[in-house]
Amino acid sequence: MPAEGEITSLLFQMKQGDRHAESRLAALVYTDLRRVARRLMSRERPDHTLEPTALVNEAYLRLLAQYDRDWNNRVHFFSVAAQVMRRILVDHARSRSAEKRRANLAKVDLEHACLPVNDRSDEILALDQVLDRLAALDARQSRIVELRFFAGLTEDEIAALLGVSPRTVKREWSFAKAWLKRELRSREAQSTESPA
Amino acid sequence: MSGEQWERIKEIYARASDLPDAERRALLERECTGEPDLLAEIQELLANAEGPSLLVDSSRILGEVLAGDYPAPPPPSTEPWKAGEMLGPYQILAPIGKGGMGEVYRALDLRMDRQVAIKRVPERLSGRFVREVRAIAALNHPNICIVHDVGPNYLVMEYVDGAPLRGPIPEANAIELARQIAAGLETAHAKGIIHRDLKPANILRTTGGVKLCDFGIATLIRPVASDSLEKPALAAGVSFPDSMPGDVTATLITSESGTALGETIGTPAYMSPEQAAGQAVDGRSDIFSFGSVLYEVLTGRRAFQADTARDTMIAVQREDPEPFEASPEVVRIVNRCLRKNASERFQTAAELREALEKAAAAVSRKAPCVAVLPFVMAGADPENEYFSDGLTEDIINALSSVAGLKVIARTSTFAFKHQARDIREIADTLGANHVMEGSVRRAGDRIRITTRLIAARDGTQLWANRYDRDLRDIFLVQDEISHAIATELRVSLTTQRLVKPPTEHFAAYEEILRGRHYFYRFDPEDQARALASFEKAAAIDPEYAAAHIGIALYHWGQMIVGMENPRESMRICVAKAREALRFDPGSSEAHHVIGACLAINDFEWAESEQYLKRALQLNPNSFDAMHCYTHYCLGPLARWEDALRVQEQALSLDPLSPHMNCIHSIILDGLGRHETEVEVLEHVNRLDPGFVAGQWLLVSLRVRQQRIAEALELAEAAIRRGGRWAMTLGTLGIAHAAAGHQDLANDVIQELGSAPGAESRAFWASLIAAAMGDSGEAFRWAAQSIENRDSLMPIILRSSSFAALRSDPRYAGLLRLLRMEK
């Protein structure tokens, strides 16, 4: 558990442009998210689906809310949390796909060879790359995707966070979804055409 | 795509998406007139607006990922344990510290009544963890901290009373500690366990040596690493925390749990490049970490250290550590461990340990090691040089018996005879740190010896003295000089005599000196003169052990060059050596002669080893005993590891001897270390291009390397230089055989029957036949050569020259002839 006020001061440093502070904050959020997730999973039925929103909100409450009422901080915090979530998913997908490659190359022991049936690591990795491209074209839109997809925030919450109308968020989100999907499909088509 | 265009697409898309089909078409036609690309783009996007989305499953995946693969039971309490609290059979005594993975307590195992260390981890341990810890618990090595037990959230380990390793430590001590670390790694790697977090904090230094802790445990708590830190920007600015100093990050990385999530295991400053890159690791990763540790232990500073953990990891992957001061062998070892490319490092911990042992030998050479240069015979004619040479040799022998003092062998120091070379240069070449030189003048019955001891480091004179004595006191003078040196070098303060008068007849002594003088020249006439002198000495004083040894060595030498029948030679050798033992039971030489004969003549390997070991006890600096041990006993038994250890010791005493280096090369061949073998043989060739055995081994090597033309050239050069006798002819025959010149090779076998050294014909013929690929002839000649008791056959039978025949049942038959069957 970080020291009281540490998050606030990290957020402050972050707003001053300190990248180290951002990294440190990300590490704290990451640690906390895992802790929360573990607790939730152990308390709930095995088939329970964790809502990222619940996780991020809880992390926010635990890490920040009691010390800080600065709205601006909340925006930053959720951006960081969304990025952390993205990182978690991507890293996970990457390790899964490495495992799959290994499993394909050689018969590994059963324990490691058992991959989950709902494994969608390749899609997540593809999404990650496409999202990078989107960020280059439209930073706000990619931010909305991150908040929506990785932090699970609602359109209204995002609107409030970014200080834009819910309608704008809705419009951007809808466009981004279509654009991402189109990009993903064309990637897929390309990879089936040229297996190399 | 321009920003303007992007905004336009967005705008049209937004307007179109809410419209029914017909209106939408109209809108698009209106807005995109004359811009077919724009139209296509928007239509495509609209087509993708509906339908299932990848995004649906994200929360499910996230939940699984975050919570780990195993349903997690409630986390154990995080309250610290209190003294007196019971934990199964363990009673907590006191906290000792806090490690990367949790708190460590000292506790008492009430069942065994022994102290243990309990490491508490911040979470419940999985079944897999427990299974793997059992594998670690099975590691039993004096340099590995034993794991006794594993509980739901703790590990019970051997209580080690020690402190984490901390540099700088003097080189000699550091190497010994490093050797122990490597030995621990060797044992663990053999069981497939990789440490993955080797660092000074995990290495405890105790009074008895070092203990490696937390073997493989970091991995168990954190399996698999995935992402590369090379691309931190990928995750939109989220990366490993930059702002923390290296070790803190490690704590973060290793203090939480679950499945792998791009976490990198280890401590940045000691990680291997592949670890820092999040790639798969093997034992060679530990070897890199070992290099970082050894660097720090030697220098007191870290090999890789930047302001942030990430920069440290980048340094690990890209930068070379600052150069540091140490012995060249040690610098080489550290640098090789720290190669970025794992395939350029030591490939196994065993190889590393061997290199350290070798370095230890090299470093220990630096502590008292004296090279006695041949004394100069002043004033008289060069004919009398035998006297000064003999005197020098006796002083070398006397000093050799001083425990703790290394004395460079005669062959190596005598290489500098008549050479005006700088003392420091000589010392460097020989690996000595002290040099002794002197002069002798004889006038009638009087002798004057002037001698001095010089520190090689700066050329200063440490001690000097002049002795004007009666010739009869020659042994007393030798003893005084030896004592003075031993005292000066602070290796011995014994009052025991180092030189006991071996004879009361000065004339006999003089004959011995003369005999040795001739003996060391290798042409046949000199050998005959040597024998005459030794026999004369024995006639003057039949109880003079050195005279009998001299005769034995003469016959041994004749046998080696194929001039005498080996059985007959060895019969005389043993008889003479036993005679010598009657008068001097402590004669190291007599022991090594008998030991060698027991091996080569009688195939009594165990008894041979006893004699050779005894010879080494009697004279710990006897390079002759060492090379007999390797050449005639350990090599033939294919105990290559042991042989290498002894041979390296011999080489440290006699570095310039081509003979010693040749045996070294045979041992390296036996070990399959062919790269080093090549280096050694090329070194021999530089030392003495006329040394025939070196030529032979080099030719064999070139044949194995398929460099046949070169082999032929070398063999012909050997003939030109050394004439046509057994060894040069054998060498030529091997080259012809390999070149496919079957007739020429057979001619050589024919010629070997009548050339000088014909006694060794069978040995050479078997090598030639083996090179021709004629296994029948190779085995026939080899059996003949064993029957003849050829001294080279037993060790060469184990070398690459016979590699192709090893699987043949007849090969086992040869081993049976040598009484080596299992």
Coordinates of N, CA, C and O in Angstrom, one line a residue, chain B residues 12-78:
Chain B
I12 N -18.6 12.9 -41.9 CA -19.6 12.2 -42.8 C -20.1 10.9 -42.2 O -21.3 10.6 -42.2
Y13 N -19.2 10.2 -41.6 CA -19.5 8.9 -41.0 C -20.6 9.1 -39.9 O -21.6 8.5 -39.8
A14 N -20.4 10.1 -39.1 CA -21.3 10.4 -38.0 C -22.7 10.7 -38.5 O -23.7 10.3 -38.0
R15 N -22.7 11.5 -39.5 CA -24.0 11.9 -40.1 C -24.7 10.7 -40.7 O -25.9 10.5 -40.6
A16 N -23.9 9.9 -41.5 CA -24.5 8.8 -42.2 C -25.0 7.7 -41.3 O -25.9 7.0 -41.6
S17 N -24.2 7.5 -40.2 CA -24.5 6.3 -39.4 C -25.9 6.3 -38.8 O -26.5 5.2 -38.6
D18 N -26.4 7.5 -38.6 CA -27.8 7.5 -37.9 C -28.9 7.4 -38.9 O -30.1 7.4 -38.6
L19 N -28.6 7.4 -40.2 CA -29.6 7.5 -41.3 C -30.1 6.1 -41.7 O -29.3 5.2 -41.7
P20 N -31.4 6.0 -42.1 CA -31.8 4.8 -42.8 C -31.1 4.7 -44.2 O -30.5 5.6 -44.7
D21 N -31.1 3.4 -44.7 CA -30.3 3.1 -45.9 C -30.4 4.1 -47.0 O -29.3 4.5 -47.5
A22 N -31.6 4.4 -47.5 CA -31.8 5.2 -48.7 C -31.2 6.6 -48.5 O -30.5 7.1 -49.3
E23 N -31.5 7.2 -47.3 CA -31.0 8.5 -47.1 C -29.5 8.5 -46.9 O -28.8 9.5 -47.3
R24 N -29.0 7.4 -46.4 CA -27.6 7.3 -46.2 C -26.9 7.3 -47.6 O -25.9 8.0 -47.8
R25 N -27.4 6.5 -48.5 CA -26.8 6.5 -49.8 C -26.8 7.9 -50.5 O -25.8 8.3 -51.0
A26 N -27.9 8.6 -50.3 CA -28.0 9.9 -50.9 C -27.0 10.8 -50.3 O -26.3 11.6 -51.0
L27 N -26.9 10.8 -49.0 CA -25.9 11.6 -48.3 C -24.5 11.4 -48.8 O -23.7 12.3 -49.1
L28 N -24.2 10.1 -48.9 CA -22.8 9.7 -49.3 C -22.5 10.2 -50.8 O -21.5 10.7 -51.0
E29 N -23.5 10.0 -51.6 CA -23.3 10.4 -53.0 C -23.1 11.9 -53.1 O -22.2 12.4 -53.9
R30 N -23.8 12.6 -52.3 CA -23.7 14.1 -52.3 C -22.3 14.5 -51.8 O -21.6 15.3 -52.4
E31 N -22.0 13.9 -50.7 CA -20.7 14.4 -50.0 C -19.4 13.9 -50.7 O -18.4 14.6 -50.6
C32 N -19.6 12.8 -51.4 CA -18.3 12.2 -51.9 C -18.3 12.3 -53.4 O -17.6 11.5 -54.1
T33 N -18.9 13.2 -54.0 CA -18.9 13.4 -55.5 C -17.5 13.5 -55.9 O -16.7 14.4 -55.4
G34 N -17.1 12.7 -56.9 CA -15.7 12.8 -57.4 C -14.6 12.3 -56.5 O -13.5 12.5 -56.8
E35 N -15.0 11.7 -55.4 CA -14.0 11.2 -54.5 C -14.3 9.7 -54.2 O -14.7 9.4 -53.1
P36 N -14.1 8.8 -55.2 CA -14.4 7.4 -55.0 C -13.7 6.8 -53.8 O -14.3 5.9 -53.1
D37 N -12.5 7.2 -53.5 CA -11.7 6.6 -52.4 C -12.4 6.9 -51.1 O -12.6 6.1 -50.2
L38 N -12.8 8.2 -50.9 CA -13.5 8.6 -49.7 C -14.8 7.8 -49.5 O -15.1 7.4 -48.4
L39 N -15.5 7.7 -50.6 CA -16.8 6.9 -50.5 C -16.5 5.5 -50.1 O -17.2 5.0 -49.2
A40 N -15.5 4.9 -50.7 CA -15.3 3.5 -50.4 C -14.9 3.3 -48.9 O -15.3 2.5 -48.2
E41 N -14.1 4.3 -48.5 CA -13.6 4.2 -47.1 C -14.8 4.3 -46.1 O -14.9 3.5 -45.2
I42 N -15.7 5.3 -46.3 CA -16.8 5.4 -45.4 C -17.7 4.3 -45.5 O -18.2 3.8 -44.4
Q43 N -17.9 3.8 -46.7 CA -18.8 2.6 -46.8 C -18.3 1.4 -46.0 O -19.0 0.7 -45.4
E44 N -17.0 1.2 -46.2 CA -16.3 0.1 -45.5 C -16.5 0.3 -43.9 O -16.8 -0.7 -43.2
L45 N -16.3 1.5 -43.5 CA -16.4 1.7 -42.0 C -17.9 1.5 -41.6 O -18.1 0.8 -40.5
L46 N -18.8 1.9 -42.4 CA -20.2 1.7 -42.0 C -20.5 0.2 -41.9 O -21.3 -0.2 -41.1
A47 N -19.9 -0.5 -42.9 CA -20.2 -1.9 -42.9 C -19.7 -2.6 -41.6 O -20.1 -3.7 -41.3
N48 N -18.7 -2.0 -41.0 CA -18.1 -2.6 -39.9 C -18.7 -2.2 -38.5 O -18.2 -2.6 -37.5
A49 N -19.6 -1.2 -38.7 CA -20.2 -0.7 -37.4 C -21.0 -1.7 -36.7 O -21.2 -1.7 -35.5
E50 N -21.6 -2.7 -37.4 CA -22.4 -3.7 -36.8 C -21.7 -5.0 -36.6 O -20.6 -5.2 -37.1
G51 N -22.3 -5.9 -35.9 CA -21.7 -7.2 -35.8 C -21.0 -7.4 -34.5 O -20.8 -6.5 -33.8
P52 N -20.6 -8.7 -34.3 CA -19.9 -9.0 -33.0 C -18.6 -8.3 -32.9 O -17.9 -8.0 -33.9
S53 N -18.2 -7.9 -31.7 CA -17.0 -7.2 -31.5 C -16.1 -8.0 -30.6 O -16.5 -8.7 -29.7
L54 N -14.8 -7.8 -30.9 CA -13.8 -8.4 -30.0 C -13.9 -7.9 -28.6 O -13.6 -8.5 -27.6
L55 N -14.4 -6.7 -28.5 CA -14.4 -6.0 -27.2 C -15.3 -6.6 -26.2 O -15.1 -6.4 -25.0
V56 N -16.2 -7.5 -26.7 CA -17.1 -8.1 -25.7 C -16.4 -8.9 -24.6 O -16.8 -8.8 -23.5
D57 N -15.4 -9.6 -25.0 CA -14.8 -10.6 -24.1 C -13.8 -10.0 -23.2 O -13.2 -10.7 -22.4
S58 N -13.5 -8.7 -23.4 CA -12.3 -8.1 -22.7 C -12.4 -8.3 -21.2 O -11.4 -8.6 -20.6
S59 N -13.6 -8.0 -20.6 CA -13.6 -8.0 -19.2 C -13.4 -9.4 -18.7 O -12.7 -9.6 -17.6
R60 N -13.9 -10.4 -19.4 CA -13.6 -11.8 -18.9 C -12.1 -12.1 -18.9 O -11.6 -12.6 -17.9
I61 N -11.5 -11.8 -20.0 CA -10.1 -12.1 -20.1 C -9.3 -11.3 -19.0 O -8.5 -11.9 -18.3
L62 N -9.7 -10.1 -18.8 CA -9.0 -9.3 -17.8 C -9.1 -9.9 -16.5 O -8.2 -10.0 -15.7
G63 N -10.3 -10.3 -16.2 CA -10.6 -10.9 -14.9 C -9.7 -12.1 -14.6 O -9.0 -12.2 -13.6
E64 N -9.6 -13.0 -15.7 CA -8.8 -14.2 -15.5 C -7.3 -13.8 -15.4 O -6.6 -14.4 -14.6
V65 N -6.9 -12.9 -16.2 CA -5.5 -12.5 -16.2 C -5.1 -11.9 -14.9 O -4.1 -12.3 -14.3
L66 N -5.9 -11.0 -14.4 CA -5.6 -10.4 -13.2 C -5.6 -11.3 -12.0 O -4.8 -11.2 -11.1
A67 N -6.5 -12.2 -12.0 CA -6.6 -13.1 -10.8 C -5.7 -14.3 -10.9 O -5.5 -15.0 -9.9
G68 N -5.0 -14.4 -12.0 CA -4.1 -15.6 -12.1 C -4.9 -16.8 -12.5 O -6.1 -16.8 -12.5
D69 N -4.2 -17.8 -12.8 CA -4.8 -19.1 -13.3 C -5.4 -19.9 -12.2 O -6.3 -20.7 -12.5
Y70 N -5.0 -19.7 -11.0 CA -5.5 -20.6 -9.9 C -6.5 -19.8 -9.1 O -6.3 -18.6 -8.8
P71 N -7.6 -20.5 -8.7 CA -8.5 -19.8 -7.8 C -7.7 -19.5 -6.5 O -7.2 -20.4 -5.9
A72 N -7.7 -18.3 -6.2 CA -6.8 -17.9 -5.0 C -7.6 -18.0 -3.7 O -8.6 -17.4 -3.6
P73 N -7.0 -18.7 -2.8 CA -7.7 -18.7 -1.5 C -7.4 -17.4 -0.8 O -6.5 -16.6 -1.3
P74 N -8.1 -17.1 0.3 CA -7.9 -15.8 0.9 C -6.4 -15.6 1.3 O -5.8 -16.6 1.7
P75 N -5.9 -14.5 1.1 CA -4.5 -14.3 1.4 C -4.2 -14.5 2.9 O -5.1 -14.1 3.7
P76 N -3.1 -15.0 3.3 CA -2.8 -15.2 4.7 C -2.6 -13.8 5.3 O -2.3 -12.8 4.6
S77 N -2.7 -13.9 6.6 CA -2.5 -12.6 7.4 C -1.1 -12.0 7.1 O -0.2 -12.7 6.9
T78 N -1.1 -10.7 7.1 CA 0.2 -10.1 6.8 C 0.8 -9.5 8.1 O 1.9 -8.9 8.0

